[in-house]
PDB file of C-alpha atoms and ligand atoms in Angstrom:
ATOM      1  CA  UNK Z 250      -6.561 -98.426  72.548  1.00  0.00           C
ATOM      2  CA  UNK Z 251     -10.314 -98.461  71.818  1.00  0.00           C
ATOM      3  CA  UNK Z 252     -11.818 -95.564  69.832  1.00  0.00           C
ATOM      4  CA  UNK Z 253     -15.012 -93.869  71.005  1.00  0.00           C
ATOM      5  CA  UNK Z 254     -16.938 -91.392  68.877  1.00  0.00           C
ATOM      6  CA  UNK Z 255     -19.885 -89.493  70.407  1.00  0.00           C
ATOM      7  CA  UNK Z 256     -22.403 -88.116  67.909  1.00  0.00           C
ATOM      8  CA  UNK Z 257     -23.920 -84.910  69.276  1.00  0.00           C
ATOM      9  CA  UNK Z 258     -26.786 -82.875  67.852  1.00  0.00           C
ATOM     10  CA  UNK Z 259     -30.478 -82.105  68.244  1.00  0.00           C
ATOM     11  CA  UNK Z 260     -33.138 -84.728  67.490  1.00  0.00           C
ATOM     12  CA  UNK Z 261     -33.347 -84.945  63.701  1.00  0.00           C
ATOM     13  CA  UNK Z 262     -29.849 -83.572  63.059  1.00  0.00           C
ATOM     14  CA  UNK Z 263     -28.835 -86.826  61.359  1.00  0.00           C
ATOM     15  CA  UNK Z 264     -26.942 -88.626  64.148  1.00  0.00           C
ATOM     16  CA  UNK Z 265     -28.472 -92.045  63.516  1.00  0.00           C
ATOM     17  CA  UNK Z 266     -28.160 -91.792  59.721  1.00  0.00           C
ATOM     18  CA  UNK Z 267     -24.503 -90.855  59.974  1.00  0.00           C
ATOM     19  CA  UNK Z 268     -23.649 -93.173  62.894  1.00  0.00           C
ATOM     20  CA  UNK Z 269     -24.787 -96.167  60.832  1.00  0.00           C
ATOM     21  CA  UNK Z 270     -22.630 -95.100  57.867  1.00  0.00           C
ATOM     22  CA  UNK Z 271     -19.479 -94.245  59.798  1.00  0.00           C
ATOM     23  CA  UNK Z 272     -19.667 -97.246  62.125  1.00  0.00           C
ATOM     24  CA  UNK Z 273     -19.568 -99.435  58.994  1.00  0.00           C
ATOM     25  CA  UNK Z 274     -16.642 -97.484  57.575  1.00  0.00           C
ATOM     26  CA  UNK Z 275     -14.698 -97.580  60.852  1.00  0.00           C
ATOM     27  CA  UNK Z 276     -15.683-101.156  61.711  1.00  0.00           C
ATOM     28  CA  UNK Z 277     -17.040-100.088  65.108  1.00  0.00           C
ATOM     29  CA  UNK Z 278     -20.433-100.999  66.581  1.00  0.00           C
ATOM     30  CA  UNK Z 279     -23.193 -98.393  66.468  1.00  0.00           C
ATOM     31  CA  UNK Z 280     -24.537 -97.954  70.004  1.00  0.00           C
ATOM     32  CA  UNK Z 281     -27.826 -96.031  69.966  1.00  0.00           C
ATOM     33  CA  UNK Z 282     -29.558 -95.632  73.327  1.00  0.00           C
ATOM     34  CA  UNK Z 283     -32.875 -94.917  71.561  1.00  0.00           C
ATOM     35  CA  UNK Z 284     -32.575 -98.115  69.476  1.00  0.00           C
ATOM     36  CA  UNK Z 285     -31.828-100.161  72.613  1.00  0.00           C
ATOM     37  CA  UNK Z 286     -34.867 -98.702  74.407  1.00  0.00           C
ATOM     38  CA  UNK Z 287     -37.054 -99.442  71.349  1.00  0.00           C
ATOM     39  CA  UNK Z 288     -35.737-103.015  71.250  1.00  0.00           C
ATOM     40  CA  UNK Z 289     -36.724-103.415  74.909  1.00  0.00           C
ATOM     41  CA  UNK Z 290     -40.140-101.991  74.139  1.00  0.00           C
ATOM     42  CA  UNK Z 291     -40.595-104.436  71.245  1.00  0.00           C
ATOM     43  CA  UNK Z 292     -39.662-107.313  73.581  1.00  0.00           C
ATOM     44  CA  UNK Z 293     -42.009-105.937  76.278  1.00  0.00           C
ATOM     45  CA  UNK Z 294     -39.332-105.954  78.994  1.00  0.00           C
ATOM     46  CA  UNK Z 295     -39.750-103.988  82.244  1.00  0.00           C
ATOM     47  CA  UNK Z 296     -37.064-101.561  81.049  1.00  0.00           C
ATOM     48  CA  UNK Z 297     -38.950-101.143  77.764  1.00  0.00           C
ATOM     49  CA  UNK Z 298     -42.188-100.286  79.585  1.00  0.00           C
ATOM     50  CA  UNK Z 299     -40.433 -97.848  81.910  1.00  0.00           C
ATOM     51  CA  UNK Z 300     -38.570 -96.166  79.030  1.00  0.00           C
ATOM     52  CA  UNK Z 301     -41.735 -95.835  76.960  1.00  0.00           C
ATOM     53  CA  UNK Z 302     -43.467 -93.854  79.709  1.00  0.00           C
ATOM     54  CA  UNK Z 303     -40.837 -91.122  79.118  1.00  0.00           C
ATOM     55  CA  UNK Z 304     -40.179 -91.596  75.394  1.00  0.00           C
ATOM     56  CA  UNK Z 305     -43.839 -91.246  74.421  1.00  0.00           C
ATOM     57  CA  UNK Z 306     -43.869 -87.760  75.995  1.00  0.00           C
ATOM     58  CA  UNK Z 307     -40.539 -86.734  74.507  1.00  0.00           C
ATOM     59  CA  UNK Z 308     -38.918 -86.672  77.957  1.00  0.00           C
ATOM     60  CA  UNK Z 309     -35.585 -88.259  78.871  1.00  0.00           C
ATOM     61  CA  UNK Z 310     -35.435 -91.662  80.534  1.00  0.00           C
ATOM     62  CA  UNK Z 311     -33.872 -91.228  84.029  1.00  0.00           C
ATOM     63  CA  UNK Z 312     -30.074 -91.107  84.140  1.00  0.00           C
ATOM     64  CA  UNK Z 313     -29.513 -94.107  86.458  1.00  0.00           C
ATOM     65  CA  UNK Z 314     -31.436 -96.495  84.192  1.00  0.00           C
ATOM     66  CA  UNK Z 315     -29.874 -95.142  80.995  1.00  0.00           C
ATOM     67  CA  UNK Z 316     -26.321 -95.146  82.357  1.00  0.00           C
ATOM     68  CA  UNK Z 317     -26.616 -98.752  83.606  1.00  0.00           C
ATOM     69  CA  UNK Z 318     -27.930 -99.855  80.204  1.00  0.00           C
ATOM     70  CA  UNK Z 319     -25.047 -98.219  78.298  1.00  0.00           C
ATOM     71  CA  UNK Z 320     -22.452 -99.478  80.784  1.00  0.00           C
ATOM     72  CA  UNK Z 321     -23.644-103.023  80.117  1.00  0.00           C
ATOM     73  CA  UNK Z 322     -23.630-102.488  76.331  1.00  0.00           C
ATOM     74  CA  UNK Z 323     -20.114-100.988  76.170  1.00  0.00           C
ATOM     75  CA  UNK Z 324     -18.775-103.818  78.312  1.00  0.00           C
ATOM     76  CA  UNK Z 325     -19.690-106.433  75.694  1.00  0.00           C
ATOM     77  CA  UNK Z 326     -16.939-107.999  73.620  1.00  0.00           C
ATOM     78  CA  UNK Z 327     -17.989-106.429  70.299  1.00  0.00           C
ATOM     79  CA  UNK Z 328     -17.164-103.004  71.830  1.00  0.00           C
ATOM     80  CA  UNK Z 329     -13.590-104.005  72.725  1.00  0.00           C
ATOM     81  CA  UNK Z 330     -12.233-101.841  69.862  1.00  0.00           C
ATOM     82  CA  UNK Z 331     -14.595 -98.953  70.663  1.00  0.00           C
ATOM     83  CA  UNK Z 332     -17.996 -97.682  69.536  1.00  0.00           C
ATOM     84  CA  UNK Z 333     -19.912 -94.945  67.757  1.00  0.00           C
ATOM     85  CA  UNK Z 334     -22.308 -93.612  70.399  1.00  0.00           C
ATOM     86  CA  UNK Z 335     -25.563 -92.055  69.184  1.00  0.00           C
ATOM     87  CA  UNK Z 336     -28.029 -90.441  71.605  1.00  0.00           C
ATOM     88  CA  UNK Z 337     -25.824 -90.965  74.664  1.00  0.00           C
ATOM     89  CA  UNK Z 338     -24.790 -88.955  76.632  1.00  0.00           C
ATOM     90  CA  UNK Z 339     -27.748 -86.556  76.772  1.00  0.00           C
ATOM     91  CA  UNK Z 340     -27.164 -84.936  80.196  1.00  0.00           C
ATOM     92  CA  UNK Z 341     -24.092 -83.699  82.105  1.00  0.00           C
ATOM     93  CA  UNK Z 342     -24.503 -86.625  84.560  1.00  0.00           C
ATOM     94  CA  UNK Z 343     -24.438 -89.093  81.648  1.00  0.00           C
ATOM     95  CA  UNK Z 344     -21.328 -87.391  80.235  1.00  0.00           C
ATOM     96  CA  UNK Z 345     -19.494 -87.761  83.573  1.00  0.00           C
ATOM     97  CA  UNK Z 346     -20.579 -91.395  83.843  1.00  0.00           C
ATOM     98  CA  UNK Z 347     -19.358 -92.026  80.298  1.00  0.00           C
ATOM     99  CA  UNK Z 348     -15.915 -90.574  81.054  1.00  0.00           C
ATOM    100  CA  UNK Z 349     -15.670 -92.810  84.100  1.00  0.00           C
ATOM    101  CA  UNK Z 350     -16.821 -95.965  82.284  1.00  0.00           C
ATOM    102  CA  UNK Z 351     -14.531 -95.407  79.288  1.00  0.00           C
ATOM    103  CA  UNK Z 352     -11.593 -94.863  81.658  1.00  0.00           C
ATOM    104  CA  UNK Z 353     -12.377 -98.272  83.129  1.00  0.00           C
ATOM    105  CA  UNK Z 354     -12.287 -99.737  79.609  1.00  0.00           C
ATOM    106  CA  UNK Z 355      -8.875 -98.176  78.859  1.00  0.00           C
ATOM    107  CA  UNK Z 356     -10.226 -95.448  76.595  1.00  0.00           C
ATOM    108  CA  UNK Z 357     -11.766 -91.984  76.454  1.00  0.00           C
ATOM    109  CA  UNK Z 358     -14.097 -89.895  74.334  1.00  0.00           C
ATOM    110  CA  UNK Z 359     -11.849 -89.340  71.299  1.00  0.00           C
ATOM    111  CA  UNK Z 360     -13.989 -87.092  69.127  1.00  0.00           C
ATOM    112  CA  UNK Z 361     -17.434 -85.514  69.353  1.00  0.00           C
ATOM    113  CA  UNK Z 362     -18.871 -84.512  65.979  1.00  0.00           C
ATOM    114  CA  UNK Z 363     -21.579 -81.914  66.674  1.00  0.00           C
ATOM    115  CA  UNK Z 364     -24.022 -81.932  63.753  1.00  0.00           C
ATOM    116  CA  UNK Z 365     -25.652 -78.506  63.491  1.00  0.00           C
ATOM    117  CA  UNK Z 366     -29.070 -78.039  61.857  1.00  0.00           C
ATOM    118  CA  UNK Z 367     -31.572 -75.215  62.409  1.00  0.00           C
ATOM    119  CA  UNK Z 368     -34.792 -75.921  64.293  1.00  0.00           C
ATOM    120  CA  UNK Z 369     -37.317 -75.543  61.434  1.00  0.00           C
ATOM    121  CA  UNK Z 370     -35.400 -78.114  59.436  1.00  0.00           C
ATOM    122  CA  UNK Z 371     -35.330 -80.514  62.423  1.00  0.00           C
ATOM    123  CA  UNK Z 372     -39.120 -80.526  62.533  1.00  0.00           C
ATOM    124  CA  UNK Z 373     -39.340 -81.234  58.779  1.00  0.00           C
ATOM    125  CA  UNK Z 374     -36.881 -84.087  59.121  1.00  0.00           C
ATOM    126  CA  UNK Z 375     -38.517 -85.760  62.119  1.00  0.00           C
ATOM    127  CA  UNK Z 376     -42.111 -85.515  60.944  1.00  0.00           C
ATOM    128  CA  UNK Z 377     -41.100 -87.109  57.602  1.00  0.00           C
ATOM    129  CA  UNK Z 378     -38.880 -89.847  59.083  1.00  0.00           C
ATOM    130  CA  UNK Z 379     -39.654 -93.506  58.412  1.00  0.00           C
ATOM    131  CA  UNK Z 380     -37.828 -96.104  60.501  1.00  0.00           C
ATOM    132  CA  UNK Z 381     -37.257 -99.777  59.760  1.00  0.00           C
ATOM    133  CA  UNK Z 382     -38.968-102.172  62.135  1.00  0.00           C
ATOM    134  CA  UNK Z 383     -36.232-104.841  62.094  1.00  0.00           C
ATOM    135  CA  UNK Z 384     -32.975-102.890  62.384  1.00  0.00           C
ATOM    136  CA  UNK Z 385     -33.736 -99.186  62.782  1.00  0.00           C
ATOM    137  CA  UNK Z 386     -32.575 -98.159  59.296  1.00  0.00           C
ATOM    138  CA  UNK Z 387     -33.609 -94.551  58.695  1.00  0.00           C
ATOM    139  CA  UNK Z 388     -35.352 -92.939  55.719  1.00  0.00           C
ATOM    140  CA  UNK Z 389     -37.164 -89.699  54.949  1.00  0.00           C
ATOM    141  CA  UNK Z 390     -40.220 -89.505  52.721  1.00  0.00           C
ATOM    142  CA  UNK Z 391     -38.716 -86.607  50.738  1.00  0.00           C
ATOM    143  CA  UNK Z 392     -35.025 -86.235  51.617  1.00  0.00           C
ATOM    144  CA  UNK Z 393     -34.004 -89.915  51.589  1.00  0.00           C
ATOM    145  CA  UNK Z 394     -36.923 -92.002  50.311  1.00  0.00           C
ATOM    146  CA  UNK Z 395     -36.797 -95.797  50.225  1.00  0.00           C
ATOM    147  CA  UNK Z 396     -36.893 -97.427  46.767  1.00  0.00           C
ATOM    148  CA  UNK Z 397     -40.352 -98.806  47.571  1.00  0.00           C
ATOM    149  CA  UNK Z 398     -42.649 -96.825  49.908  1.00  0.00           C
ATOM    150  CA  UNK Z 399     -43.025 -98.517  53.299  1.00  0.00           C
ATOM    151  CA  UNK Z 400     -40.274-101.105  52.712  1.00  0.00           C
ATOM    152  CA  UNK Z 401     -36.677-100.974  54.007  1.00  0.00           C
ATOM    153  CA  UNK Z 402     -34.049-100.981  51.211  1.00  0.00           C
ATOM    154  CA  UNK Z 403     -31.587-102.887  53.395  1.00  0.00           C
ATOM    155  CA  UNK Z 404     -33.587-105.751  54.888  1.00  0.00           C
ATOM    156  CA  UNK Z 405     -37.060-105.583  53.316  1.00  0.00           C
ATOM    157  CA  UNK Z 406     -38.781-105.039  56.665  1.00  0.00           C
ATOM    158  CA  UNK Z 407     -41.711-102.704  57.247  1.00  0.00           C
ATOM    159  CA  UNK Z 408     -41.079 -98.972  57.676  1.00  0.00           C
ATOM    160  CA  UNK Z 409     -43.087 -97.141  60.347  1.00  0.00           C
ATOM    161  CA  UNK Z 410     -43.388 -93.617  61.699  1.00  0.00           C
ATOM    162  CA  UNK Z 411     -42.236 -93.382  65.322  1.00  0.00           C
ATOM    163  CA  UNK Z 412     -45.021 -92.117  67.593  1.00  0.00           C
ATOM    164  CA  UNK Z 413     -42.562 -89.634  69.129  1.00  0.00           C
ATOM    165  CA  UNK Z 414     -42.013 -88.132  65.650  1.00  0.00           C
ATOM    166  CA  UNK Z 415     -45.511 -86.641  65.748  1.00  0.00           C
ATOM    167  CA  UNK Z 416     -45.284 -82.805  65.600  1.00  0.00           C
ATOM    168  CA  UNK Z 417     -46.323 -82.078  69.202  1.00  0.00           C
ATOM    169  CA  UNK Z 418     -43.828 -84.534  70.722  1.00  0.00           C
ATOM    170  CA  UNK Z 419     -41.088 -83.325  68.385  1.00  0.00           C
ATOM    171  CA  UNK Z 420     -41.426 -79.787  69.756  1.00  0.00           C
ATOM    172  CA  UNK Z 421     -41.032 -81.111  73.308  1.00  0.00           C
ATOM    173  CA  UNK Z 422     -38.022 -83.230  72.343  1.00  0.00           C
ATOM    174  CA  UNK Z 423     -36.296 -80.177  70.880  1.00  0.00           C
ATOM    175  CA  UNK Z 424     -37.069 -78.192  74.063  1.00  0.00           C
ATOM    176  CA  UNK Z 425     -35.641 -81.022  76.204  1.00  0.00           C
ATOM    177  CA  UNK Z 426     -32.553 -81.066  73.979  1.00  0.00           C
ATOM    178  CA  UNK Z 427     -31.988 -77.323  74.421  1.00  0.00           C
ATOM    179  CA  UNK Z 428     -32.401 -77.511  78.202  1.00  0.00           C
ATOM    180  CA  UNK Z 429     -30.642 -80.756  79.057  1.00  0.00           C
ATOM    181  CA  UNK Z 430     -28.320 -81.809  76.217  1.00  0.00           C
ATOM    182  CA  UNK Z 431     -27.108 -78.576  74.592  1.00  0.00           C
ATOM    183  CA  UNK Z 432     -24.828 -77.821  77.624  1.00  0.00           C
ATOM    184  CA  UNK Z 433     -22.715 -80.802  76.496  1.00  0.00           C
ATOM    185  CA  UNK Z 434     -21.566 -78.777  73.468  1.00  0.00           C
ATOM    186  CA  UNK Z 435     -19.618 -76.391  75.735  1.00  0.00           C
ATOM    187  CA  UNK Z 436     -18.451 -79.287  77.927  1.00  0.00           C
ATOM    188  CA  UNK Z 437     -16.885 -81.180  75.013  1.00  0.00           C
ATOM    189  CA  UNK Z 438     -15.620 -78.001  73.365  1.00  0.00           C
ATOM    190  CA  UNK Z 439     -13.699 -77.186  76.548  1.00  0.00           C
ATOM    191  CA  UNK Z 440     -12.282 -80.734  76.574  1.00  0.00           C
ATOM    192  CA  UNK Z 441     -10.940 -80.079  73.046  1.00  0.00           C
ATOM    193  CA  UNK Z 442     -12.769 -82.985  71.365  1.00  0.00           C
ATOM    194  CA  UNK Z 443     -15.725 -81.174  69.747  1.00  0.00           C
ATOM    195  CA  UNK Z 444     -15.805 -80.788  65.961  1.00  0.00           C
ATOM    196  CA  UNK Z 445     -18.630 -78.787  64.384  1.00  0.00           C
ATOM    197  CA  UNK Z 446     -20.203 -80.327  61.288  1.00  0.00           C
ATOM    198  CA  UNK Z 447     -22.653 -78.496  59.026  1.00  0.00           C
ATOM    199  CA  UNK Z 448     -25.670 -80.825  59.040  1.00  0.00           C
ATOM    200  CA  UNK Z 449     -27.621 -78.733  56.507  1.00  0.00           C
ATOM    201  CA  UNK Z 450     -25.929 -80.474  53.574  1.00  0.00           C
ATOM    202  CA  UNK Z 451     -26.656 -83.672  51.680  1.00  0.00           C
ATOM    203  CA  UNK Z 452     -26.291 -86.935  53.603  1.00  0.00           C
ATOM    204  CA  UNK Z 453     -23.240 -87.833  51.477  1.00  0.00           C
ATOM    205  CA  UNK Z 454     -21.539 -84.488  52.105  1.00  0.00           C
ATOM    206  CA  UNK Z 455     -22.100 -84.751  55.867  1.00  0.00           C
ATOM    207  CA  UNK Z 456     -20.568 -88.258  55.790  1.00  0.00           C
ATOM    208  CA  UNK Z 457     -17.555 -86.938  53.868  1.00  0.00           C
ATOM    209  CA  UNK Z 458     -17.056 -84.102  56.384  1.00  0.00           C
ATOM    210  CA  UNK Z 459     -17.316 -86.589  59.253  1.00  0.00           C
ATOM    211  CA  UNK Z 460     -14.858 -89.065  57.767  1.00  0.00           C
ATOM    212  CA  UNK Z 461     -12.367 -86.223  57.351  1.00  0.00           C
ATOM    213  CA  UNK Z 462     -12.312 -85.541  61.104  1.00  0.00           C
ATOM    214  CA  UNK Z 463     -12.561 -89.069  62.512  1.00  0.00           C
ATOM    215  CA  UNK Z 464      -9.478 -90.764  63.903  1.00  0.00           C
ATOM    216  CA  UNK Z 465      -8.066 -93.881  62.265  1.00  0.00           C
ATOM    217  CA  UNK Z 466      -9.276 -96.825  64.343  1.00  0.00           C
ATOM    218  CA  UNK Z 467      -6.853 -98.822  66.472  1.00  0.00           C
ATOM    219  CA  UNK Z 468      -4.093 -96.199  66.773  1.00  0.00           C
TER     220      UNK Z 468
HETATM  221  P1  ADP V1816     -31.217 -88.170  64.661  1.00  0.00           P
HETATM  222  O1  ADP V1816     -30.654 -89.555  64.852  1.00  0.00           O
HETATM  223  O2  ADP V1816     -30.192 -87.097  64.918  1.00  0.00           O
HETATM  224  O3  ADP V1816     -32.491 -87.932  65.408  1.00  0.00           O
HETATM  225  P2  ADP V1816     -31.807 -89.111  61.945  1.00  0.00           P
HETATM  226  O4  ADP V1816     -30.488 -89.610  61.446  1.00  0.00           O
HETATM  227  O5  ADP V1816     -32.812 -90.119  62.348  1.00  0.00           O
HETATM  228  O6  ADP V1816     -31.574 -88.015  63.131  1.00  0.00           O
HETATM  229  O7  ADP V1816     -32.400 -88.163  60.792  1.00  0.00           O
HETATM  230  C1  ADP V1816     -33.682 -87.552  60.953  1.00  0.00           C
HETATM  231  C2  ADP V1816     -34.398 -87.511  59.608  1.00  0.00           C
HETATM  232  O8  ADP V1816     -33.709 -86.633  58.725  1.00  0.00           O
HETATM  233  C3  ADP V1816     -34.463 -88.864  58.902  1.00  0.00           C
HETATM  234  O9  ADP V1816     -35.708 -88.979  58.260  1.00  0.00           O
HETATM  235  C4  ADP V1816     -33.313 -88.805  57.880  1.00  0.00           C
HETATM  236  O10 ADP V1816     -33.580 -89.593  56.717  1.00  0.00           O
HETATM  237  C5  ADP V1816     -33.265 -87.322  57.551  1.00  0.00           C
HETATM  238  N1  ADP V1816     -31.913 -86.833  57.282  1.00  0.00           N
HETATM  239  C6  ADP V1816     -30.757 -87.203  57.903  1.00  0.00           C
HETATM  240  N2  ADP V1816     -29.708 -86.504  57.411  1.00  0.00           N
HETATM  241  C7  ADP V1816     -30.220 -85.674  56.468  1.00  0.00           C
HETATM  242  C8  ADP V1816     -29.635 -84.692  55.581  1.00  0.00           C
HETATM  243  N3  ADP V1816     -28.328 -84.428  55.596  1.00  0.00           N
HETATM  244  N4  ADP V1816     -30.465 -84.031  54.743  1.00  0.00           N
HETATM  245  C9  ADP V1816     -31.794 -84.287  54.737  1.00  0.00           C
HETATM  246  N5  ADP V1816     -32.404 -85.195  55.539  1.00  0.00           N
HETATM  247  C10 ADP V1816     -31.627 -85.878  56.392  1.00  0.00           C
HETATM  248  P1  AMP V1817     -33.576 -91.206  69.905  1.00  0.00           P
HETATM  249  O1  AMP V1817     -33.780 -92.547  69.282  1.00  0.00           O
HETATM  250  O2  AMP V1817     -32.122 -90.889  70.163  1.00  0.00           O
HETATM  251  O3  AMP V1817     -34.307 -90.099  69.176  1.00  0.00           O
HETATM  252  O4  AMP V1817     -34.224 -91.297  71.355  1.00  0.00           O
HETATM  253  C1  AMP V1817     -35.624 -91.511  71.515  1.00  0.00           C
HETATM  254  C2  AMP V1817     -36.026 -91.302  72.963  1.00  0.00           C
HETATM  255  O5  AMP V1817     -35.373 -92.280  73.804  1.00  0.00           O
HETATM  256  C3  AMP V1817     -35.633 -89.959  73.572  1.00  0.00           C
HETATM  257  O6  AMP V1817     -36.571 -88.945  73.263  1.00  0.00           O
HETATM  258  C4  AMP V1817     -35.640 -90.312  75.070  1.00  0.00           C
HETATM  259  O7  AMP V1817     -36.958 -90.420  75.576  1.00  0.00           O
HETATM  260  C5  AMP V1817     -35.038 -91.724  75.064  1.00  0.00           C
HETATM  261  N1  AMP V1817     -33.564 -91.676  75.164  1.00  0.00           N
HETATM  262  C6  AMP V1817     -32.673 -92.055  74.207  1.00  0.00           C
HETATM  263  N2  AMP V1817     -31.421 -91.872  74.656  1.00  0.00           N
HETATM  264  C7  AMP V1817     -31.508 -91.338  75.904  1.00  0.00           C
HETATM  265  C8  AMP V1817     -30.559 -90.901  76.866  1.00  0.00           C
HETATM  266  N3  AMP V1817     -29.245 -90.937  76.619  1.00  0.00           N
HETATM  267  N4  AMP V1817     -31.029 -90.430  78.046  1.00  0.00           N
HETATM  268  C9  AMP V1817     -32.344 -90.370  78.294  1.00  0.00           C
HETATM  269  N5  AMP V1817     -33.290 -90.745  77.426  1.00  0.00           N
HETATM  270  C10 AMP V1817     -32.881 -91.228  76.231  1.00  0.00           C
END
């Protein structure tokens, strides 16, 4: 049976950082809706242009477009053993669509690590984030600096600051999270799959706490 992990948490909680690490450890693909939108934007596709009109304001891309994009991604052969989802679902409608699509793939949402971090810290993390142009590797100028400023440790590509990590947009993204995504915490808690993780610890400690609650893959 495939294994699906859904990383939940506010923007800046550390979902992408941890999803990259645990997807490697579990041998599952990392499926980040934000990364896929940014890839479309880089390639100047119609979807990329549409998504950017919402992303640049810190708003959510409409459900129908986002759901169709993730459905296509999870249907690809590299996701046959499952996936670590990061940034999806973000609304109750996306969560229902995910349950339906995973059922069709012979699986379900197995575990939802909810990474908790207080709001002030989220702002510090996002406004200091540097992202790798080639593969979306994530750094922080103070908390997780690259060996050489402006250069990705993993692939040598340029690091840039996302335009939606500017302070004003960050505040809106956190508001959108509280209004539209936070209800998923109760939804997954009631389904019995939510596990709370203290995100206000070192990156290594958060990874260790996550690995302790993740299911062995392929069982
Ligand atoms: P998300 O995907 O939830 O938006 P990221 O993984 O991109 O969050 O992390 C946001 C920022 O915080 C990045 O700059 C990252 O380097 C930094 N960060 C991630 N985890 C931690 C941590 N445990 N302690 C300090 N900084 C962190
Ligand atoms: P992220 O990379 O997860 O921080 O996402 C960046 C931006 O992409 C968000 O602020 C949204 O505008 C958009 N986005 C990413 N995932 C979703 C989603 N599941 N639903 C709607 N919009 C999304």
